[in-house]
Amino acid sequence: MKPRRESSRDLTRERILATVDAIPRGCVATYGQIAEEAGLPRRARLVGRALSDLPSGSRLPWHRVVAAGGRIAVKGSAAREQRRRLVAEGLRFSRPGRVELGRSAWLP
DNA sequence: ACTCTGACCCAAA
DNA sequence: ATTTGGGCCAGAG
């Protein structure tokens, strides 16, 4: 097989996914936080991009990633699914669509 | 090459 | 609470 050179974009994506994979159960991290942890400061959008490209059925804890302030960023059925999973992990919501970051933010 | 569109973020207004 | 503007940047057309 032709040895595939991994593009820098692929490596970046891998770092993002690995960081998401490291969020412990019962915690949430923000897009910006993930970017920061992955060594990609100010590139929160890239994190959202990587997650939106995730194949359905992925094992990654994508539901532990929320927008700034604990806001659920996804819409529609995905939002309900995320909420369902977070509730199942014992997270508390201040209002529908907003998790209490102060209580369960991931501290790497 | 260029424009549009986002699972984004933040400070200001 | 909402909007605006700047930052950031990969894919799609």
mmCIF file of C-alpha atoms (C1' of nucleotides) in Angstrom:
data_model
loop_
_atom_site.group_PDB
_atom_site.id
_atom_site.type_symbol
_atom_site.label_atom_id
_atom_site.label_comp_id
_atom_site.label_asym_id
_atom_site.label_seq_id
_atom_site.Cartn_x
_atom_site.Cartn_y
_atom_site.Cartn_z
ATOM 1 C CA MET A 1 0.000 0.000 0.000
ATOM 2 C CA LYS A 2 1.066 3.473 -0.673
ATOM 3 C CA PRO A 3 2.253 4.917 2.658
ATOM 4 C CA ARG A 4 -0.146 7.739 3.231
ATOM 5 C CA ARG A 5 1.405 10.900 4.518
ATOM 6 C CA GLU A 6 -0.909 12.397 7.087
ATOM 7 C CA SER A 7 -1.715 15.975 6.358
ATOM 8 C CA SER A 8 -1.300 18.498 9.122
ATOM 9 C CA ARG A 9 -5.075 18.876 9.084
ATOM 10 C CA ASP A 10 -5.500 15.215 9.932
ATOM 11 C CA LEU A 11 -3.031 15.466 12.780
ATOM 12 C CA THR A 12 -4.826 18.492 14.129
ATOM 13 C CA ARG A 13 -8.087 16.607 13.987
ATOM 14 C CA GLU A 14 -6.574 13.653 15.803
ATOM 15 C CA ARG A 15 -5.372 15.899 18.596
ATOM 16 C CA ILE A 16 -8.827 17.381 18.948
ATOM 17 C CA LEU A 17 -10.538 14.012 19.074
ATOM 18 C CA ALA A 18 -7.998 12.651 21.535
ATOM 19 C CA THR A 19 -8.646 15.589 23.828
ATOM 20 C CA VAL A 20 -12.394 15.085 23.661
ATOM 21 C CA ASP A 21 -11.844 11.436 24.439
ATOM 22 C CA ALA A 22 -10.065 12.472 27.621
ATOM 23 C CA ILE A 23 -13.040 14.293 29.136
ATOM 24 C CA PRO A 24 -14.073 12.206 32.114
ATOM 25 C CA ARG A 25 -17.582 10.928 32.588
ATOM 26 C CA GLY A 26 -19.754 13.422 34.401
ATOM 27 C CA CYS A 27 -17.776 16.419 33.174
ATOM 28 C CA VAL A 28 -18.129 18.829 30.277
ATOM 29 C CA ALA A 29 -15.639 20.989 28.421
ATOM 30 C CA THR A 30 -16.208 23.924 26.090
ATOM 31 C CA TYR A 31 -15.133 24.065 22.465
ATOM 32 C CA GLY A 32 -12.625 26.729 23.304
ATOM 33 C CA GLN A 33 -11.271 24.702 26.179
ATOM 34 C CA ILE A 34 -10.781 21.662 23.979
ATOM 35 C CA ALA A 35 -8.979 23.760 21.391
ATOM 36 C CA GLU A 36 -6.735 25.199 24.072
ATOM 37 C CA GLU A 37 -5.962 21.772 25.519
ATOM 38 C CA ALA A 38 -5.212 20.398 22.082
ATOM 39 C CA GLY A 39 -2.652 23.115 21.575
ATOM 40 C CA LEU A 40 -4.846 25.084 19.179
ATOM 41 C CA PRO A 41 -5.638 28.323 20.980
ATOM 42 C CA ARG A 42 -8.487 30.423 19.544
ATOM 43 C CA ARG A 43 -9.521 27.687 17.175
ATOM 44 C CA ALA A 44 -12.787 26.676 18.790
ATOM 45 C CA ARG A 45 -14.461 26.444 15.386
ATOM 46 C CA LEU A 46 -12.108 23.719 14.386
ATOM 47 C CA VAL A 47 -13.332 21.667 17.296
ATOM 48 C CA GLY A 48 -16.934 22.085 16.220
ATOM 49 C CA ARG A 49 -15.951 21.161 12.704
ATOM 50 C CA ALA A 50 -14.178 18.001 13.833
ATOM 51 C CA LEU A 51 -17.129 16.912 15.917
ATOM 52 C CA SER A 52 -19.679 17.616 13.229
ATOM 53 C CA ASP A 53 -17.713 15.340 10.927
ATOM 54 C CA LEU A 54 -17.870 12.546 13.457
ATOM 55 C CA PRO A 55 -19.455 9.383 12.065
ATOM 56 C CA SER A 56 -22.746 8.525 13.711
ATOM 57 C CA GLY A 57 -22.110 5.778 16.190
ATOM 58 C CA SER A 58 -18.754 7.137 17.186
ATOM 59 C CA ARG A 59 -17.539 6.012 20.569
ATOM 60 C CA LEU A 60 -16.262 9.486 21.399
ATOM 61 C CA PRO A 61 -17.985 11.366 24.247
ATOM 62 C CA TRP A 62 -18.994 14.236 21.950
ATOM 63 C CA HIS A 63 -21.892 15.009 24.268
ATOM 64 C CA ARG A 64 -19.436 16.296 26.873
ATOM 65 C CA VAL A 65 -18.528 19.230 24.676
ATOM 66 C CA VAL A 66 -20.667 22.333 25.074
ATOM 67 C CA ALA A 67 -20.443 25.941 23.976
ATOM 68 C CA ALA A 68 -19.251 28.787 26.168
ATOM 69 C CA GLY A 69 -21.249 29.166 29.336
ATOM 70 C CA GLY A 70 -22.503 25.596 29.181
ATOM 71 C CA ARG A 71 -24.807 26.201 26.247
ATOM 72 C CA ILE A 72 -25.836 23.220 24.162
ATOM 73 C CA ALA A 73 -24.640 24.122 20.693
ATOM 74 C CA VAL A 74 -26.231 21.417 18.597
ATOM 75 C CA LYS A 75 -29.808 21.658 17.419
ATOM 76 C CA GLY A 76 -32.763 19.396 16.931
ATOM 77 C CA SER A 77 -32.650 15.722 17.824
ATOM 78 C CA ALA A 78 -28.925 15.851 18.476
ATOM 79 C CA ALA A 79 -29.551 18.403 21.190
ATOM 80 C CA ARG A 80 -32.092 16.160 22.854
ATOM 81 C CA GLU A 81 -29.696 13.243 22.622
ATOM 82 C CA GLN A 82 -26.890 15.260 24.166
ATOM 83 C CA ARG A 83 -29.102 16.433 26.943
ATOM 84 C CA ARG A 84 -30.308 12.902 27.589
ATOM 85 C CA ARG A 85 -26.752 11.628 27.890
ATOM 86 C CA LEU A 86 -25.644 14.427 30.154
ATOM 87 C CA VAL A 87 -28.602 13.909 32.447
ATOM 88 C CA ALA A 88 -27.723 10.226 32.510
ATOM 89 C CA GLU A 89 -24.267 11.200 33.743
ATOM 90 C CA GLY A 90 -25.756 13.238 36.517
ATOM 91 C CA LEU A 91 -25.136 16.727 35.190
ATOM 92 C CA ARG A 92 -27.433 19.494 36.279
ATOM 93 C CA PHE A 93 -29.068 22.038 34.034
ATOM 94 C CA SER A 94 -29.686 25.565 35.142
ATOM 95 C CA ARG A 95 -32.274 25.974 32.389
ATOM 96 C CA PRO A 96 -33.135 23.740 29.438
ATOM 97 C CA GLY A 97 -30.180 23.959 27.105
ATOM 98 C CA ARG A 98 -27.642 25.163 29.634
ATOM 99 C CA VAL A 99 -25.555 22.954 31.904
ATOM 100 C CA GLU A 100 -24.124 24.242 35.146
ATOM 101 C CA LEU A 101 -20.479 24.624 34.262
ATOM 102 C CA GLY A 102 -19.472 25.706 37.711
ATOM 103 C CA ARG A 103 -20.414 22.310 39.020
ATOM 104 C CA SER A 104 -19.090 20.005 36.329
ATOM 105 C CA ALA A 105 -16.558 21.776 34.149
ATOM 106 C CA TRP A 106 -13.602 19.596 33.303
ATOM 107 C CA LEU A 107 -10.425 20.695 35.064
ATOM 108 C CA PRO A 108 -7.641 19.086 33.008
ATOM 109 C "C1'" DA B 1 -9.074 32.563 -6.399
ATOM 110 C "C1'" DC B 2 -13.334 33.814 -4.085
ATOM 111 C "C1'" DT B 3 -17.626 33.642 -1.427
ATOM 112 C "C1'" DC B 4 -20.547 31.230 1.994
ATOM 113 C "C1'" DT B 5 -21.416 28.715 5.789
ATOM 114 C "C1'" DG B 6 -20.828 26.962 10.204
ATOM 115 C "C1'" DA B 7 -21.603 21.698 16.832
ATOM 116 C "C1'" DC B 8 -17.266 28.736 18.188
ATOM 117 C "C1'" DC B 9 -15.593 32.840 21.291
ATOM 118 C "C1'" DC B 10 -15.368 37.348 23.231
ATOM 119 C "C1'" DA B 11 -15.915 42.180 24.149
ATOM 120 C "C1'" DA B 12 -18.963 46.103 23.277
ATOM 121 C "C1'" DA B 13 -22.919 48.337 22.397
ATOM 122 C "C1'" DA C 1 -31.471 39.532 26.139
ATOM 123 C "C1'" DT C 2 -29.799 40.491 21.375
ATOM 124 C "C1'" DT C 3 -26.868 42.274 17.921
ATOM 125 C "C1'" DT C 4 -22.424 43.570 15.926
ATOM 126 C "C1'" DG C 5 -17.825 43.127 14.716
ATOM 127 C "C1'" DG C 6 -13.391 40.913 14.831
ATOM 128 C "C1'" DG C 7 -10.803 36.582 15.257
ATOM 129 C "C1'" DC C 8 -10.332 31.767 13.244
ATOM 130 C "C1'" DC C 9 -10.483 28.379 9.410
ATOM 131 C "C1'" DA C 10 -11.903 23.931 6.834
ATOM 132 C "C1'" DG C 11 -15.112 22.369 3.196
ATOM 133 C "C1'" DA C 12 -18.218 23.171 -0.595
ATOM 134 C "C1'" DG C 13 -19.615 25.297 -4.856
#
